[in-house]
XYZ file of C-alpha atoms in Angstrom:
613
model
C 0.295 -0.314 0.031
C 0.966 2.973 -1.124
C 2.079 6.359 1.290
C -0.870 8.081 0.477
C -3.759 5.156 0.261
C -1.991 4.613 3.879
C -2.337 8.491 4.949
C -6.156 8.688 4.073
C -7.188 5.797 5.759
C -4.815 6.567 9.217
C -6.216 10.005 8.901
C -9.925 8.970 7.591
C -10.239 6.156 10.610
C -8.956 9.089 13.508
C -11.443 11.702 12.035
C -14.312 9.385 12.101
C -13.115 8.655 15.126
C -13.784 12.264 16.853
C -16.753 12.792 15.204
C -17.974 9.606 16.533
C -17.399 10.608 19.701
C -18.606 14.589 19.427
C -22.246 12.957 18.450
C -22.011 10.337 21.782
C -21.183 13.312 24.133
C -23.791 15.563 22.176
C -23.936 19.196 24.811
C -27.888 19.363 25.693
C -27.540 22.389 28.248
C -25.146 25.641 28.356
C -24.034 24.177 31.219
C -22.202 20.718 28.804
C -21.480 23.342 26.164
C -19.751 25.268 28.111
C -17.700 23.135 30.774
C -19.058 19.571 30.757
C -21.023 19.897 32.676
C -18.945 20.629 35.589
C -18.525 16.159 35.493
C -14.996 15.126 33.869
C -12.860 12.683 35.777
C -9.729 14.005 36.594
C -7.312 11.387 34.725
C -9.367 12.355 31.692
C -9.405 15.816 32.449
C -5.706 16.184 32.337
C -5.504 14.323 29.287
C -7.525 16.760 27.650
C -5.812 18.851 28.834
C -2.443 18.110 27.796
C -3.988 17.329 24.261
C -5.470 21.440 24.625
C -2.144 22.418 25.671
C -0.259 20.888 23.411
C -1.144 22.157 20.075
C 0.502 22.344 16.731
C 3.037 24.675 18.036
C 3.947 21.864 20.278
C 3.634 18.992 18.193
C 4.717 20.694 14.575
C 6.393 23.451 15.052
C 8.450 23.514 18.979
C 10.472 20.766 17.983
C 11.653 22.315 14.333
C 12.888 25.453 16.445
C 14.987 23.432 18.804
C 16.608 22.207 16.021
C 17.502 25.610 14.365
C 18.290 27.342 17.728
C 19.876 25.048 19.833
C 20.386 26.047 23.612
C 17.895 29.348 21.950
C 14.716 26.709 22.114
C 15.049 25.472 25.635
C 12.871 29.055 26.208
C 9.831 27.174 24.405
C 10.664 24.123 26.768
C 11.156 26.482 30.164
C 8.588 29.104 29.100
C 5.413 26.373 28.681
C 5.726 23.936 31.152
C 6.700 26.459 33.992
C 3.825 28.686 32.824
C 1.730 25.153 33.421
C 3.290 25.080 37.074
C 2.522 28.476 37.540
C -1.061 28.143 36.339
C -1.655 25.371 38.516
C 0.037 26.258 41.659
C -1.866 30.260 41.859
C -4.771 30.769 39.574
C -6.926 27.160 38.175
C -7.937 25.868 41.923
C -9.170 29.970 42.809
C -10.798 30.001 39.867
C -12.511 26.750 39.960
C -13.479 27.500 43.836
C -15.438 31.054 42.206
C -17.621 28.785 39.880
C -17.846 30.650 37.100
C -18.099 29.170 33.491
C -15.167 32.005 31.953
C -12.864 34.380 32.571
C -14.056 37.092 31.294
C -17.551 36.057 33.985
C -14.707 36.251 36.889
C -13.127 39.668 36.056
C -17.285 40.956 35.794
C -18.147 39.448 39.118
C -15.230 40.469 40.792
C -14.604 43.524 39.376
C -18.033 44.078 39.726
C -18.415 45.756 36.298
C -20.085 44.912 32.945
C -17.422 46.821 31.111
C -14.407 45.122 32.935
C -16.476 41.820 31.375
C -16.239 43.015 27.732
C -12.877 43.836 28.327
C -11.497 41.002 29.316
C -13.936 39.563 26.386
C -12.691 42.072 23.664
C -8.998 40.663 25.044
C -9.967 37.394 24.709
C -11.247 37.294 21.385
C -7.449 38.592 20.895
C -5.822 36.083 22.192
C -7.291 33.121 20.764
C -7.909 34.967 17.484
C -4.338 34.863 17.513
C -3.393 31.494 18.872
C -6.207 29.897 16.587
C -4.433 31.500 12.797
C -0.864 29.376 14.515
C -3.090 25.684 14.452
C -4.677 25.825 11.115
C -1.359 27.012 10.023
C -0.359 23.223 11.100
C -4.137 22.189 9.402
C -2.308 23.662 6.314
C 1.048 22.367 6.573
C 0.039 18.866 7.277
C -2.997 18.268 4.688
C -0.499 19.985 1.841
C 1.667 17.580 2.504
C 0.462 14.354 3.137
C -2.961 14.799 1.391
C -1.008 16.430 -1.086
C -4.192 19.287 -1.674
C -3.242 22.506 -1.844
C -3.466 24.631 1.462
C -7.031 26.360 1.393
C -8.931 22.889 0.511
C -6.303 21.362 3.445
C -7.999 23.923 5.539
C -11.740 24.005 4.018
C -11.360 20.015 5.432
C -10.644 20.876 8.337
C -12.612 23.574 9.361
C -15.054 21.290 8.696
C -13.651 18.570 11.327
C -13.905 21.249 13.915
C -17.232 22.586 13.083
C -19.112 19.119 13.651
C -17.083 18.520 16.986
C -16.806 21.814 19.280
C -20.164 23.481 17.399
C -22.067 20.002 18.190
C -20.654 18.173 21.026
C -19.422 21.551 23.125
C -17.206 21.399 25.997
C -18.134 18.201 26.169
C -18.079 16.825 22.990
C -14.517 18.497 22.603
C -13.336 17.500 25.837
C -13.447 13.706 25.130
C -12.802 13.837 21.577
C -9.595 15.620 23.007
C -8.832 12.315 25.056
C -8.719 10.435 22.342
C -6.673 12.788 20.270
C -3.792 13.260 23.313
C -3.657 9.595 22.203
C -3.019 9.658 18.953
C -0.915 12.407 18.605
C 1.559 11.322 22.106
C 1.545 8.322 19.342
C 2.712 9.310 16.764
C 5.189 12.025 18.887
C 7.380 8.992 20.187
C 7.179 6.657 18.209
C 9.474 7.919 15.304
C 11.160 9.370 18.017
C 12.434 6.179 19.763
C 12.845 5.088 16.145
C 15.382 7.674 15.052
C 16.880 7.441 18.669
C 17.925 4.171 18.324
C 18.937 4.349 14.577
C 21.184 7.117 15.872
C 22.537 5.610 19.106
C 21.427 2.686 19.188
C 19.590 3.558 22.649
C 15.359 3.764 22.024
C 14.566 6.383 25.048
C 15.209 9.706 22.909
C 15.187 11.573 26.440
C 18.652 9.480 27.008
C 19.498 9.464 23.047
C 20.823 13.251 24.074
C 24.038 12.294 25.909
C 23.865 8.910 24.012
C 27.317 7.937 21.963
C 26.385 7.834 18.149
C 26.634 3.941 16.978
C 29.108 4.294 14.116
C 31.372 5.472 17.070
C 31.503 8.657 15.997
C 31.507 10.139 19.004
C 28.604 11.862 21.100
C 25.839 12.632 20.283
C 25.511 16.668 20.986
C 29.578 16.996 20.637
C 29.290 15.313 17.002
C 25.876 17.988 16.547
C 27.749 21.234 17.566
C 31.142 20.058 15.307
C 28.873 19.544 12.603
C 26.860 22.848 12.688
C 30.025 24.879 13.418
C 31.864 23.477 9.491
C 29.506 24.210 8.483
C 29.518 28.076 9.220
C 26.707 28.287 12.201
C 26.812 28.574 15.714
C 27.345 25.651 18.101
C 24.054 23.337 18.729
C 24.573 23.465 22.997
C 26.343 27.206 21.962
C 23.676 29.992 24.444
C 22.856 33.105 22.404
C 23.840 32.291 18.658
C 21.000 33.996 17.402
C 19.007 35.936 20.098
C 20.498 38.135 23.082
C 19.932 36.469 26.974
C 17.358 39.708 27.603
C 15.352 38.665 24.488
C 15.292 34.809 26.195
C 14.507 35.914 29.026
C 11.473 37.490 27.925
C 10.578 35.637 25.264
C 10.584 32.584 28.335
C 8.418 35.153 30.520
C 5.888 36.241 28.380
C 5.485 32.140 27.767
C 5.299 31.182 31.581
C 2.896 34.442 31.878
C 0.822 33.614 29.334
C 0.100 30.181 29.907
C -1.099 31.588 32.645
C -3.719 33.725 32.100
C -4.872 31.318 28.631
C -8.607 30.842 29.040
C -8.593 28.182 26.690
C -6.337 25.849 29.494
C -8.198 28.426 32.469
C -11.383 26.594 31.254
C -10.301 23.037 31.531
C -10.650 23.378 35.545
C -14.064 24.112 35.612
C -15.275 21.084 34.237
C -14.068 19.161 36.891
C -17.234 18.760 40.477
C -14.154 19.681 42.451
C -11.998 22.095 43.861
C -9.995 19.025 44.653
C -10.461 17.730 41.229
C -8.678 21.287 39.616
C -5.536 20.342 41.433
C -5.592 16.606 40.189
C -5.879 17.563 36.833
C -2.907 19.949 36.613
C -0.692 16.991 38.529
C -2.113 14.969 35.200
C -1.779 16.904 32.648
C 1.296 18.196 33.550
C 2.559 14.566 33.420
C 0.805 13.384 29.687
C 2.531 17.041 28.651
C 6.032 15.820 30.288
C 6.059 13.171 27.662
C 6.026 15.261 24.641
C 8.536 18.044 25.938
C 11.213 15.911 27.830
C 11.337 14.309 24.144
C 11.033 17.249 21.717
C 14.741 18.148 22.692
C 16.285 14.589 21.252
C 13.804 15.235 18.447
C 14.666 18.803 17.671
C 18.582 17.274 17.918
C 17.771 13.863 15.744
C 16.406 15.808 13.047
C 19.272 18.396 12.330
C 21.575 15.956 12.133
C 19.991 14.012 10.396
C 18.757 16.685 8.036
C 22.737 17.904 7.708
C 23.791 13.813 6.792
C 21.167 13.835 4.105
C 21.491 16.707 2.507
C 25.333 17.310 2.644
C 26.119 13.630 2.068
C 28.820 10.899 3.298
C 31.357 13.015 1.686
C 29.910 16.848 3.166
C 30.583 18.069 -0.644
C 26.127 17.859 -1.385
C 23.916 15.038 -2.804
C 23.431 15.795 -6.637
C 20.100 16.776 -7.179
C 19.005 13.501 -9.095
C 19.918 11.471 -6.136
C 17.975 13.360 -3.440
C 15.595 11.072 -1.748
C 11.608 11.566 -2.656
C 10.707 13.330 0.406
C 13.236 16.491 -1.145
C 11.142 16.796 -4.176
C 7.507 16.413 -2.409
C 8.526 19.244 0.269
C 8.987 21.591 -2.512
C 5.587 21.406 -4.032
C 4.226 22.337 -0.632
C 6.268 25.547 -1.108
C 7.874 25.223 2.107
C 11.426 23.554 1.166
C 13.684 24.647 -1.548
C 16.794 24.576 -3.516
C 18.432 27.438 -5.103
C 21.770 26.258 -6.814
C 24.411 28.914 -5.934
C 28.064 27.093 -7.462
C 25.343 25.427 -10.477
C 26.831 21.817 -9.563
C 24.005 19.663 -9.512
C 24.619 19.035 -5.690
C 22.614 19.811 -2.803
C 24.061 22.132 -0.061
C 23.670 23.141 3.296
C 25.590 25.806 5.765
C 25.258 29.055 7.549
C 23.411 31.560 5.461
C 20.466 32.136 3.155
C 19.551 30.381 0.363
C 16.487 33.134 -0.623
C 15.637 36.140 0.076
C 12.632 35.368 2.683
C 10.580 32.860 2.289
C 10.982 31.756 -1.208
C 8.945 32.612 -4.319
C 8.214 30.174 -6.815
C 8.386 31.081 -10.052
C 4.557 30.700 -12.180
C 4.412 27.198 -13.073
C 7.154 26.297 -10.795
C 5.559 22.481 -10.443
C 5.645 21.564 -14.155
C 8.561 20.101 -16.202
C 8.878 23.267 -18.540
C 9.494 26.234 -15.395
C 13.259 23.722 -14.426
C 16.306 25.023 -13.730
C 19.301 23.315 -15.817
C 19.395 20.429 -12.936
C 15.784 19.726 -12.226
C 15.578 22.813 -9.629
C 12.131 24.666 -9.225
C 12.966 27.930 -10.484
C 13.306 30.353 -7.630
C 12.243 34.157 -7.860
C 14.076 35.328 -4.753
C 17.663 34.148 -4.099
C 19.678 35.474 -2.093
C 23.010 36.381 -3.557
C 24.620 33.477 -1.774
C 27.709 35.503 -0.967
C 30.501 33.560 1.341
C 33.556 33.311 1.937
C 35.647 29.158 1.630
C 37.881 30.047 3.642
C 35.372 29.391 6.474
C 32.698 27.453 5.215
C 33.242 24.908 2.131
C 30.146 25.571 -0.172
C 26.788 28.313 0.566
C 23.356 27.217 2.365
C 21.389 26.200 -0.977
C 18.335 24.999 0.765
C 15.248 26.892 2.161
C 13.717 24.945 5.599
C 10.326 25.955 6.840
C 11.027 25.274 10.425
C 7.488 23.893 11.024
C 8.349 20.795 8.737
C 11.262 19.441 10.667
C 8.916 17.080 13.054
C 6.522 16.170 9.835
C 9.663 15.428 7.690
C 11.962 13.599 10.110
C 10.468 9.942 9.761
C 10.816 10.229 5.672
C 14.285 11.858 5.824
C 15.474 8.494 8.214
C 13.344 6.394 5.550
C 11.358 5.560 8.349
C 8.110 2.677 7.634
C 5.051 4.576 5.738
C 3.270 3.746 8.648
C 5.242 5.793 11.297
C 4.962 8.457 8.561
C 1.137 8.598 8.388
C 0.829 8.109 12.286
C 2.826 11.637 12.345
C 0.717 13.007 10.111
C -2.155 12.405 12.110
C -1.113 13.314 15.163
C 0.112 16.767 13.542
C -3.759 17.375 12.996
C -4.734 16.242 15.946
C -2.653 18.589 17.966
C -3.869 21.500 15.637
C -7.656 21.061 15.848
C -7.903 19.695 19.631
C -5.999 23.417 20.338
C -8.138 25.020 17.658
C -11.803 23.542 19.005
C -10.543 24.683 22.589
C -10.349 27.890 21.373
C -13.084 28.108 19.709
C -15.124 27.294 21.918
C -13.575 29.961 24.269
C -13.910 32.401 21.535
C -18.060 31.273 21.904
C -18.483 30.980 25.278
C -17.136 35.135 25.549
C -19.902 36.114 23.451
C -22.743 34.251 23.889
C -22.424 34.208 27.665
C -20.543 37.087 28.638
C -21.559 39.531 25.844
C -25.011 38.479 25.289
C -26.552 36.390 27.989
C -23.667 38.245 31.018
C -24.238 42.156 29.445
C -26.632 42.773 26.098
C -29.443 40.589 26.349
C -29.677 39.291 30.415
C -32.970 37.401 29.714
C -32.572 35.001 26.732
C -33.011 32.049 27.015
C -31.019 28.413 27.582
C -31.862 27.985 23.967
C -31.354 30.606 22.474
C -27.850 31.220 24.021
C -27.196 28.010 23.571
C -27.564 28.270 19.647
C -26.396 31.960 19.277
C -22.872 29.862 21.178
C -23.161 27.663 18.137
C -22.974 30.384 15.580
C -20.773 32.033 16.910
C -18.044 28.926 17.109
C -19.656 28.644 13.169
C -18.744 32.242 12.719
C -15.037 31.969 14.492
C -14.082 28.863 12.364
C -14.521 30.750 9.315
C -12.853 33.909 10.668
C -9.856 31.103 11.728
C -9.308 29.358 8.526
C -8.747 32.711 7.265
C -5.682 33.828 9.593
C -4.523 30.150 8.968
C -4.340 30.916 5.445
C -2.878 33.991 5.717
C -0.627 33.943 8.806
C 1.831 36.441 10.208
C 5.169 34.024 11.014
C 6.298 30.355 12.089
C 3.286 27.720 13.943
C 5.739 28.319 16.944
C 6.069 32.696 16.848
C 2.124 33.013 16.070
C 1.701 31.286 19.202
C 4.352 33.381 21.014
C 2.228 35.855 20.284
C -1.085 35.109 21.334
C 0.809 34.201 24.286
C 2.668 37.790 24.310
C -1.222 39.189 24.769
C -2.656 36.610 27.447
C 0.025 38.461 29.733
C 0.036 41.488 29.019
C -4.154 41.408 29.651
C -5.848 39.076 30.955
C -3.072 37.146 33.806
C -2.133 40.256 35.434
C -5.852 40.971 36.283
C -6.650 37.675 37.522
C -3.398 37.627 39.412
C -4.415 40.645 41.348
C -8.331 39.574 41.649
C -7.458 37.114 43.082
C -4.306 38.346 45.527
C -5.171 41.513 45.776
C -8.240 43.259 47.433
C -7.293 46.506 46.856
C -7.487 46.016 43.078
C -10.096 47.991 41.712
C -12.654 48.087 38.625
C -10.941 51.052 37.112
C -7.241 50.041 37.724
C -8.391 45.892 35.976
C -10.214 48.169 33.104
C -6.391 50.737 32.410
C -4.092 47.935 33.038
C -6.017 45.277 30.843
C -6.714 47.846 27.947
C -3.151 48.980 28.603
C -1.528 45.845 27.772
C -3.309 44.582 25.745
C -2.842 48.206 23.624
C 0.804 48.377 23.990
C 1.784 45.050 23.423
C -0.600 44.571 20.018
C 0.308 47.777 18.431
C 4.488 46.456 19.311
C 3.259 42.862 17.092
C 1.852 44.750 14.355
C 4.477 47.804 13.972
C 7.306 44.749 13.512
C 5.383 42.437 12.197
C 2.428 43.737 9.800
C 0.003 40.888 10.135
C -2.056 42.425 7.442
C -0.283 45.035 6.320
C 3.357 45.669 5.995
C 5.506 46.423 8.793
C 6.050 49.885 10.146
C 9.447 49.372 11.693
C 12.243 46.885 10.317
C 11.985 43.639 12.451
C 15.722 43.337 13.504
C 17.477 43.329 16.964
C 19.316 46.972 16.922
C 15.261 48.270 16.119
C 13.954 46.288 19.062
C 12.848 47.852 22.580
C 15.521 47.028 24.963
C 16.727 44.381 22.523
C 13.077 42.266 22.781
C 11.784 40.999 20.003
C 7.477 40.727 18.901
C 7.517 37.221 20.737
C 8.765 38.783 24.590
C 7.147 42.879 24.438
C 4.656 40.496 26.071
C 6.832 40.499 29.593
C 6.803 44.490 28.868
C 2.988 44.661 28.528
C 2.474 42.521 31.741
C 4.412 45.335 33.437
C 3.009 48.039 31.414
C -0.691 46.361 32.780
C 0.067 45.856 36.472
C 1.698 49.758 36.830
C -0.955 50.861 35.385
C -3.437 48.780 37.184
C -1.866 49.719 40.552
C -1.339 53.287 40.192
C -5.883 53.687 38.574
C -6.689 51.902 41.193
C -5.000 54.594 44.149
C -6.170 56.882 42.321
C -9.999 55.252 42.555
C -12.064 54.467 45.591
C -11.314 50.994 46.892
C -13.831 47.650 45.950
C -16.691 47.691 47.878
C -17.034 45.292 51.310
C -19.096 42.282 50.099
C -16.171 42.043 46.987
C -12.995 41.936 49.136
C -15.089 39.522 51.784
C -15.064 37.295 47.671
C -11.349 37.989 47.538
C -11.064 36.471 51.270
C -13.769 33.566 51.066
C -12.063 31.827 47.459
C -7.968 32.133 48.962
C -9.640 30.762 52.862
C -9.674 26.725 51.471
C -13.643 26.397 52.889
C -17.294 27.212 51.464
C -20.424 25.042 50.174
C -21.946 23.666 47.638
C -20.142 21.822 44.109
C -18.330 25.403 43.168
C -16.400 25.182 46.419
C -15.514 21.560 46.254
C -17.598 20.588 49.192
């Protein structure tokens, strides 16, 4: 059976499973639609949280970033896992004790203000749509390669699947679907990692392979990778701060960490369990399930990089004739995510430091057709770089552009693993992207139907009408998400980092202050959220453009304090805190009953299901 047929079968079977679960667990009430009825077992909720959390950024993009950044790639591991611990210890149990459906509902009640609730919804929508753009890009990448359809067609298929189980099943359907998706994605991530780790080091545990000797006796894995990259003109893989400064790495790590603790689609997971104690247990299980992938990712990144170098440059290091490149190279070229420009016109594909093309490759019209191929068979690139290099420092110029988001997906093909493993990775990548996309779309839906309509503008709306409004909002959100996926501003993990920065600068401070600061009032919270959001969003748009050309060149010398758009959420958070504290000091204290409410949230006592007793 050929790879494409096998992929259709595996991916199709996973889709059938997801849709079947959505039909089985169809939401019949707003409680089931928003928080799955509050009756999910902690282990199941932990697995669903892990799937919700480990998005396309974790599955597809993170190891790719680690593969190219090396040491600096650890900021994604530290930020995301550290943030989850912060969320589990500081926020989740208290929010669960408060007993509301959504984060804006907590903010509206805690700050005794409909305006605060509306501002929180606005922040939530900006965060969620930024995040979902990364997920939909991941869906498009997987489909464009493995199902061999164009990215737009892939997005439409992915949107249809998400629409069915998010709009039909609500949180109840999404929760149990995500349990299945976690099983698919973790199996798909670890199986090829085990294969490749054993292939290179003889050690089947990827976590230990990084410190193991190479199976061919050429030395320790990381030492060999360091030497190979230095010989090609790159910085050493394990050396710090080759591509990013210390301040930028610190800012990105903090932004990812506190952004994690402010992500609405993760926080809402802790509203789906029966008791406060179960929220804590869910957090433990989620961290356990997340750790399986996150401790595997560094090995996947390192193995992917050395695998790419060995395959492209060949055993003698002189490059591989294009006519002898494996089939995966041409297939990924067709996707537009890999390109070769023959700078020295020798017909060999060669990989080294430097850019093969100016920015993302733009292929000449009809470059996938035989008549548009170059002299050596390459697809014509409209934007090649100058290809300048110093032959005294490196043997040849870089001739290939590799999109970082393809490394995990292409790794099994580069390693020549069995077709069933490659098909499994495709299903895993789709599962990771769709699971998070569904959670984000539901949060957007709840923000519009529950917080804006029911909670603010139409308080007398019936439960049936609210449920309908939620499903319509989710449907519209799917369409917007598809557009953003077709026009993403950056790599998957970078887009996701922007979302974390927005969460760090807008929602996290007011949630934290809402739990631990009795004096924080509505004026301070509203001013803090708006200032943090506007500052961070403005900075990202100024440097990234998104829907227009960037206003400022996105280079380190132009960054504020040397901090990139991915890390600016750290400064935005500080702006939020400063504005909120200043405004609250200049305005009236919260009412007495609100101050008592804050004390009650933190005290381990209470009554009813909402407090865990």
